[in-house]
Coordinates of C-alpha atoms and ligand atoms in Angstrom, one line a residue:
X28 CA 119.0 59.8 102.0
X29 CA 121.7 60.8 99.5
X30 CA 124.6 62.4 101.4
X31 CA 124.8 65.1 98.7
X32 CA 121.3 66.2 99.3
X33 CA 121.1 69.1 101.7
X34 CA 118.1 70.6 103.5
X35 CA 116.9 73.9 102.0
X36 CA 114.1 76.1 103.1
X37 CA 112.6 78.6 100.7
X38 CA 110.6 81.6 101.9
X39 CA 107.6 82.1 99.6
X40 CA 104.8 84.7 99.8
X41 CA 101.6 83.3 101.1
X42 CA 99.3 81.9 98.4
X43 CA 102.2 81.2 96.1
X44 CA 103.6 78.1 97.9
X45 CA 101.9 75.6 95.5
X46 CA 103.2 77.5 92.4
X47 CA 106.7 77.3 93.9
X48 CA 106.4 73.6 94.6
X49 CA 105.5 73.1 90.9
X50 CA 108.6 75.1 89.9
X51 CA 110.7 72.7 92.1
X52 CA 109.0 69.7 90.3
X53 CA 109.8 71.2 86.9
X54 CA 113.5 71.4 88.0
X55 CA 113.5 67.7 88.9
X56 CA 113.4 68.2 92.7
X57 CA 111.3 65.6 94.2
X58 CA 111.8 65.8 98.0
X59 CA 109.5 68.7 98.7
X60 CA 107.4 69.7 101.7
X61 CA 105.1 72.7 101.4
X62 CA 104.3 74.8 104.4
X63 CA 102.4 78.0 104.9
X64 CA 104.8 80.8 103.8
X65 CA 107.6 78.5 102.7
X66 CA 108.7 75.1 101.4
X67 CA 111.4 72.6 102.4
X68 CA 113.3 70.7 99.8
X69 CA 116.2 68.4 99.6
X70 CA 118.8 69.1 96.9
X71 CA 122.4 69.3 95.9
X72 CA 124.3 72.6 95.8
X73 CA 123.7 72.6 92.0
X74 CA 120.0 72.2 92.6
X75 CA 120.1 75.2 94.9
X76 CA 121.8 77.3 92.2
X77 CA 119.2 76.3 89.7
X78 CA 116.4 77.1 92.1
X79 CA 117.8 80.6 92.8
X80 CA 118.3 81.3 89.1
X81 CA 114.9 80.0 88.0
X82 CA 112.4 80.6 90.7
X83 CA 109.8 83.3 90.0
X84 CA 107.9 83.0 93.3
X85 CA 110.4 82.4 96.2
X86 CA 111.8 85.4 98.1
X87 CA 114.8 83.6 99.5
X88 CA 116.4 80.1 99.6
X89 CA 118.2 79.2 102.9
X90 CA 120.5 76.3 103.6
X91 CA 119.8 74.7 107.0
X92 CA 123.1 74.3 108.8
X93 CA 121.9 72.9 112.1
X94 CA 119.1 72.6 114.7
X95 CA 119.3 72.1 118.4
X96 CA 117.1 72.4 121.5
X97 CA 118.0 75.2 123.9
X98 CA 117.1 76.5 127.4
X99 CA 119.0 79.9 127.3
X100 CA 121.3 82.1 125.2
X101 CA 124.3 80.3 126.4
X102 CA 123.1 77.0 124.9
X103 CA 122.6 78.8 121.5
X104 CA 126.1 80.4 121.8
X105 CA 127.6 76.9 122.3
X106 CA 125.5 75.4 119.4
X107 CA 126.6 78.3 117.0
X108 CA 130.2 78.0 118.1
X109 CA 130.3 74.2 117.4
X110 CA 129.3 74.8 113.7
X111 CA 132.1 74.6 111.2
X112 CA 131.6 78.1 109.8
X113 CA 135.1 77.9 108.4
X114 CA 133.8 75.4 105.8
X115 CA 131.4 78.0 104.5
X116 CA 133.3 81.3 104.5
X117 CA 136.6 82.9 105.3
X118 CA 137.7 85.2 108.2
X119 CA 138.2 87.9 105.6
X120 CA 134.5 87.9 104.6
X121 CA 131.9 90.2 106.2
X122 CA 128.8 88.7 107.6
X123 CA 125.4 89.6 109.2
X124 CA 123.1 87.7 111.5
X125 CA 119.3 88.1 111.6
X126 CA 117.2 86.4 114.2
X127 CA 113.5 85.8 114.1
X128 CA 111.4 84.0 116.7
X129 CA 108.0 82.4 117.2
X130 CA 106.9 81.9 120.8
X131 CA 110.5 81.9 122.1
X132 CA 110.9 82.5 125.9
X133 CA 114.1 84.5 125.3
X134 CA 113.7 88.1 126.3
X135 CA 116.0 89.9 123.9
X136 CA 116.5 89.0 120.3
X137 CA 119.1 91.7 120.0
X138 CA 121.1 90.0 122.8
X139 CA 120.7 86.6 121.1
X140 CA 121.9 88.1 117.7
X141 CA 125.0 89.4 119.5
X142 CA 125.7 86.0 121.1
X143 CA 125.5 84.2 117.8
X144 CA 127.8 86.8 116.2
X145 CA 130.2 86.3 119.2
X146 CA 130.1 82.5 118.8
X147 CA 131.0 82.8 115.1
X148 CA 133.8 85.3 115.7
X149 CA 135.2 83.3 118.7
X150 CA 135.3 80.1 116.6
X151 CA 137.2 81.8 113.8
X152 CA 139.6 83.4 116.3
X153 CA 140.3 80.1 117.9
X154 CA 141.1 78.5 114.5
X155 CA 142.8 81.3 112.6
X156 CA 143.4 84.1 115.1
X157 CA 141.4 86.3 112.7
X158 CA 137.8 87.0 112.9
X159 CA 135.3 88.1 110.1
X160 CA 133.8 91.6 110.4
X161 CA 130.2 92.6 110.6
X162 CA 128.5 94.5 107.7
X163 CA 124.9 95.4 108.3
X164 CA 124.2 96.6 104.8
X165 CA 126.2 94.7 102.3
X166 CA 127.5 91.6 104.0
X167 CA 129.1 88.9 101.8
X168 CA 127.5 86.2 104.0
X169 CA 124.0 86.3 105.6
X170 CA 123.1 84.0 108.5
X171 CA 119.6 83.5 109.8
X172 CA 118.6 82.0 113.2
X173 CA 115.0 81.0 113.9
X174 CA 114.1 80.2 117.5
X175 CA 110.8 78.7 118.6
X176 CA 109.7 77.6 122.0
X177 CA 112.5 74.9 122.4
X178 CA 114.7 74.8 119.3
X179 CA 117.1 77.0 117.4
X180 CA 117.7 76.5 113.7
X181 CA 120.6 78.1 111.9
X182 CA 120.6 78.8 108.2
X183 CA 123.0 80.3 105.6
X184 CA 121.3 82.5 103.0
X185 CA 122.1 81.2 99.5
X186 CA 120.2 84.1 97.7
X187 CA 121.8 87.3 99.1
X188 CA 119.5 90.1 98.1
X189 CA 115.8 89.1 98.1
X190 CA 114.9 87.1 94.9
X191 CA 112.1 89.5 93.9
X192 CA 115.0 91.7 92.7
X193 CA 115.6 90.5 89.2
X194 CA 118.5 92.9 88.8
X195 CA 117.0 95.3 86.2
X196 CA 115.1 97.8 88.2
X197 CA 117.0 101.1 88.7
X198 CA 114.3 103.4 89.7
X199 CA 111.7 102.2 92.2
X200 CA 109.1 104.9 91.1
X201 CA 105.8 104.8 92.9
X202 CA 105.2 101.6 94.8
X203 CA 105.9 99.0 92.1
X204 CA 104.7 95.4 92.8
X205 CA 107.5 93.1 93.8
X206 CA 108.4 90.9 90.8
X207 CA 107.7 87.6 92.6
X208 CA 104.2 88.9 93.5
X209 CA 103.7 89.9 89.8
X210 CA 104.7 86.4 88.7
X211 CA 102.4 85.0 91.4
X212 CA 99.4 87.1 90.0
X213 CA 100.1 85.7 86.5
X214 CA 100.5 82.1 87.9
X215 CA 97.3 82.3 90.0
X216 CA 95.3 83.9 87.1
X217 CA 96.1 80.9 84.9
X218 CA 97.7 83.1 82.2
X219 CA 99.9 81.3 79.7
X220 CA 102.0 82.9 77.0
X221 CA 99.6 81.9 74.2
X222 CA 96.9 84.2 75.7
X223 CA 96.9 88.0 75.1
X224 CA 97.7 89.9 78.2
X225 CA 96.8 93.5 79.0
X226 CA 97.6 95.6 82.1
X227 CA 95.7 98.9 81.8
X228 CA 97.3 100.4 85.0
X229 CA 100.8 99.2 84.2
X230 CA 102.8 101.7 86.2
X231 CA 106.5 100.7 85.9
X232 CA 105.4 97.7 83.8
X233 CA 106.2 94.9 86.4
X234 CA 103.4 92.5 85.4
X235 CA 103.9 92.8 81.7
X236 CA 107.7 92.6 81.9
X237 CA 107.5 89.5 84.2
X238 CA 105.0 88.0 81.7
X239 CA 107.5 88.7 78.8
X240 CA 110.4 87.0 80.6
X241 CA 108.1 84.0 81.2
X242 CA 107.1 83.9 77.6
X243 CA 110.6 84.0 76.2
X244 CA 111.8 81.6 78.9
X245 CA 114.4 84.0 80.3
X246 CA 115.5 82.8 83.8
X247 CA 114.6 85.6 86.2
X248 CA 117.9 85.6 87.9
X249 CA 120.1 85.8 84.8
X250 CA 121.2 89.4 85.4
X251 CA 121.9 89.4 89.2
X252 CA 124.3 88.0 91.7
X253 CA 123.5 85.5 94.5
X254 CA 124.8 84.9 98.0
X255 CA 126.1 81.4 97.2
X256 CA 128.7 83.1 94.9
X257 CA 130.5 84.2 98.0
X258 CA 130.5 80.7 99.6
X259 CA 134.0 79.2 100.2
X260 CA 133.5 76.1 98.1
X261 CA 131.4 77.8 95.4
X262 CA 131.6 75.7 92.2
X263 CA 132.1 78.5 89.7
X264 CA 132.4 76.1 86.7
X265 CA 129.0 74.4 87.5
X266 CA 127.5 77.9 87.9
X267 CA 128.8 79.1 84.6
X268 CA 127.4 76.0 82.9
X269 CA 124.0 76.5 84.5
X270 CA 123.9 80.1 83.3
X271 CA 125.1 79.2 79.8
X272 CA 122.3 76.7 79.5
X273 CA 119.8 79.3 80.7
X274 CA 121.0 81.8 78.1
X275 CA 120.6 79.2 75.4
X276 CA 117.0 78.4 76.6
X277 CA 115.8 81.9 75.8
X278 CA 113.3 81.8 72.9
X279 CA 112.5 85.0 71.0
X280 CA 110.3 83.2 68.5
X281 CA 107.2 82.8 70.7
X282 CA 104.2 84.6 69.3
X283 CA 102.8 86.8 72.1
X284 CA 100.7 89.9 72.7
X285 CA 101.8 91.6 75.9
X286 CA 100.5 95.2 76.4
X287 CA 100.5 97.7 79.2
X288 CA 99.1 101.2 79.5
X289 CA 99.0 104.0 82.1
X290 CA 97.5 107.4 82.2
X291 CA 100.9 109.0 82.7
X292 CA 103.1 109.4 79.7
X293 CA 106.1 109.7 82.0
X294 CA 105.4 106.4 83.7
X295 CA 104.9 104.7 80.3
X296 CA 108.3 105.9 79.3
X297 CA 109.7 104.4 82.5
X298 CA 108.0 101.1 81.8
X299 CA 109.6 101.0 78.3
X300 CA 113.0 101.8 79.7
X301 CA 112.5 99.0 82.4
X302 CA 111.6 96.5 79.6
X303 CA 114.9 97.4 77.8
X304 CA 116.8 97.1 81.1
X305 CA 115.2 93.7 81.6
X306 CA 116.7 92.6 78.2
X307 CA 113.4 92.7 76.3
X308 CA 114.3 95.4 73.8
X309 CA 113.9 92.9 70.9
X310 CA 110.2 92.4 71.7
X311 CA 109.6 96.1 72.2
X312 CA 111.0 96.7 68.7
X313 CA 108.9 93.8 67.3
X314 CA 105.8 95.1 68.9
X315 CA 105.2 91.8 70.7
X316 CA 105.6 93.8 73.9
X317 CA 104.2 97.4 74.0
X318 CA 103.5 100.2 76.5
X319 CA 101.3 103.2 75.6
X320 CA 99.6 106.1 77.3
X321 CA 95.8 105.6 77.9
X322 CA 93.2 106.4 80.5
X323 CA 91.9 103.0 81.7
X324 CA 88.4 104.4 81.3
X325 CA 89.0 104.5 77.6
X326 CA 90.7 101.0 77.5
X327 CA 90.1 98.9 74.4
X328 CA 91.0 95.3 73.7
X329 CA 94.7 94.9 72.7
X330 CA 94.1 91.9 70.5
X331 CA 91.3 90.4 68.4
X332 CA 91.4 87.2 70.4
X333 CA 90.0 87.5 73.9
X334 CA 92.7 87.4 76.6
X335 CA 93.4 88.3 80.2
X336 CA 93.6 91.6 82.0
X337 CA 95.9 91.3 85.0
X338 CA 96.4 94.6 86.9
X339 CA 96.6 96.4 90.1
X340 CA 94.7 99.7 90.0
X341 CA 95.3 102.6 92.4
X342 CA 93.8 101.9 95.8
X343 CA 91.6 104.3 97.8
X344 CA 91.0 103.6 101.4
X345 CA 87.4 104.5 102.6
X346 CA 88.8 107.1 105.1
X347 CA 90.9 108.7 102.3
X348 CA 89.3 111.7 100.7
X349 CA 90.6 110.5 97.4
X350 CA 88.6 107.3 97.7
X351 CA 85.4 108.7 96.1
X352 CA 87.3 109.6 92.9
X353 CA 89.0 106.2 92.7
X354 CA 85.6 104.6 93.3
X355 CA 84.0 106.6 90.5
X356 CA 86.9 106.0 88.2
X357 CA 86.7 102.3 88.8
X358 CA 83.0 102.4 88.0
X359 CA 83.8 104.0 84.6
X360 CA 86.6 101.5 84.0
X361 CA 84.2 98.6 84.7
X362 CA 81.7 100.2 82.2
X363 CA 84.5 100.2 79.6
X364 CA 85.5 96.6 80.4
X365 CA 81.9 95.4 80.1
X366 CA 81.2 97.3 76.9
X367 CA 84.4 96.4 75.0
X368 CA 86.1 93.4 76.5
X369 CA 83.6 90.6 75.7
X370 CA 84.8 87.2 76.7
X371 CA 88.0 88.6 78.4
X372 CA 88.8 87.7 82.0
X373 CA 89.9 90.4 84.3
X374 CA 91.9 89.9 87.5
X375 CA 92.4 92.9 89.7
X376 CA 94.6 93.1 92.8
X377 CA 93.3 95.7 95.3
X378 CA 93.3 96.4 99.0
X379 CA 89.8 97.7 98.6
X380 CA 87.2 95.0 99.4
X381 CA 84.5 97.2 98.0
X382 CA 86.0 97.1 94.5
X383 CA 83.4 94.6 93.0
X384 CA 80.6 96.8 94.4
X385 CA 82.2 100.0 93.0
X386 CA 82.5 98.2 89.6
X387 CA 79.0 96.7 89.8
X388 CA 80.5 93.4 89.0
X389 CA 80.5 90.1 91.0
X390 CA 83.7 88.3 91.3
X391 CA 83.8 84.6 90.3
X392 CA 86.8 84.1 92.6
X393 CA 88.9 85.9 95.1
X394 CA 92.3 85.1 96.6
X395 CA 93.8 86.8 99.7
X396 CA 97.3 88.1 98.9
X397 CA 99.6 90.4 100.9
X398 CA 101.3 93.2 99.0
X399 CA 104.0 94.0 101.5
X400 CA 102.1 94.7 104.7
X401 CA 98.8 95.4 102.9
X402 CA 96.2 92.7 102.9
X403 CA 94.7 92.6 99.4
X404 CA 92.2 90.7 97.3
X405 CA 92.9 89.3 93.9
X406 CA 89.5 89.4 92.2
X407 CA 88.5 87.5 89.1
X408 CA 85.8 88.9 86.9
X409 CA 84.4 87.1 83.8
X410 CA 83.5 89.8 81.3
X411 CA 80.5 88.3 79.5
X412 CA 79.7 89.5 76.0
X413 CA 78.4 93.1 76.0
X414 CA 76.8 92.6 79.4
X415 CA 76.0 95.3 81.9
X416 CA 74.5 92.7 84.3
X417 CA 76.3 91.3 87.2
X418 CA 78.0 88.0 86.4
X419 CA 76.9 85.2 88.7
X420 CA 79.1 84.3 91.6
X421 CA 80.1 80.7 91.0
X422 CA 82.1 80.3 94.2
X423 CA 84.4 82.2 96.4
X424 CA 87.7 81.1 97.5
X425 CA 89.9 82.6 100.2
X426 CA 93.2 80.8 99.8
X427 CA 95.3 82.0 102.6
X428 CA 96.4 84.8 104.9
X429 CA 99.3 87.1 105.6
X430 CA 102.7 87.1 103.9
X431 CA 105.4 86.6 106.6
X432 CA 108.6 86.8 104.6
X433 CA 110.8 87.0 107.7
X434 CA 109.2 84.1 109.6
X435 CA 111.3 81.0 109.2
X436 CA 109.9 77.7 110.3
Ligands
SAM501 C1 99.2 100.8 91.9 S1 99.9 101.5 90.5 C2 100.4 100.2 89.4 C3 101.8 99.7 89.8 C4 102.3 98.7 88.8 N1 101.7 97.4 88.9 C5 103.8 98.5 89.0 O1 104.3 97.4 89.4 O2 104.6 99.5 88.8 C6 98.6 102.2 89.6 C7 98.9 102.9 88.4 O3 97.7 103.4 87.8 C8 97.9 104.6 87.1 N2 96.6 105.3 86.9 C9 95.8 106.0 87.8 N3 94.7 106.3 87.2 C10 94.6 105.8 86.0 C11 93.7 105.8 84.9 N4 92.5 106.5 85.0 N5 94.0 105.2 83.8 C12 95.2 104.5 83.6 N6 96.1 104.5 84.6 C13 95.9 105.1 85.8 C14 98.9 105.3 87.9 O4 99.6 106.3 87.1 C15 99.8 104.2 88.5 O5 100.9 104.0 87.7

């Protein structure tokens, strides 16, 4: 193996692993091993920078520093102390350690976290008489340990803040989708920029904004910082070149139809502002990208050519007194879809398994996806021409289970 190739592990939401593996391939990375909830790959430090900048699906990219079998905390202390941390950061940097475990016999993860911190500080003190400080909230360096039954793996986080944060969102509003999940919905739906896209429950605009950045080929990480920028041997020149190339690759000429609407005018205003913050003002002004106020029960096609609806409507749990109204609203929404959106395909993300029944539609596909801790279904409905009948189920797919962002393998 090329000595410059380092082992990286990317944490990826469940069901999006294959989409991420395709991204790696497109970036020219060939040593890839897909796992449930993540993906290993071999690459150079430049590859790692390009993956952080360009991935739409991964939550975090970690550099594996070492792996060792252990019997107790003392073994892990010695293992962590033997690692040359001084090659990765300085004693003047702040750091944080996070530990996760799977079937580890160790009793206290807090104690283990403390011992790893001690090992790193003791190593620095021995070499330079100065030790780095801990910062729980905004550390310059993040270290992860994963312990299973017999082995401990140590990682340096190359991403810093989770990668779903594209750097443009100022106001979280009401439960927006994470941007990497929105990208995942678009990827799983098979949407491509040449197809009209409409989100009739757009909220803060996440799905449509993500689609617009895909369509104009804007790297998702162009406006944010990354953990690797704080590494000791960070190659700033290489990074500036990578970003320069990414800026040059943006293409505003694509012909697209990207629309979002919401019942709340206030929320629509926020979606427009978010699109500007995301650097998409040009397309808002051109009308290629638009947000407008509309009740989804009155939804109409946003282009002459049939396209895709990709959306996450409000959820109503069965035990929730609001559920009846959400259910009846969704029945009306479905009537409008069936009447007006002939030949469109609708993909809806919901935690409500009864949604197809409420809409009197049969799904042609469903994929299990976790929206945070909430187990959801991503339903596909083919809207046949003017039909009120149920479309025939052609096959049902349940792709995977639970997102476990914090579980490192
Ligand atoms: C789950 S949120 C969508 C969140 C969005 N994907 C985001 O990332 O911000 C559902 C949205 O549906 C809107 N909504 C509720 N009832 C509606 C209706 N009848 N027509 C259109 N929008 C509606 C709410 O205002 C809310 O913004």
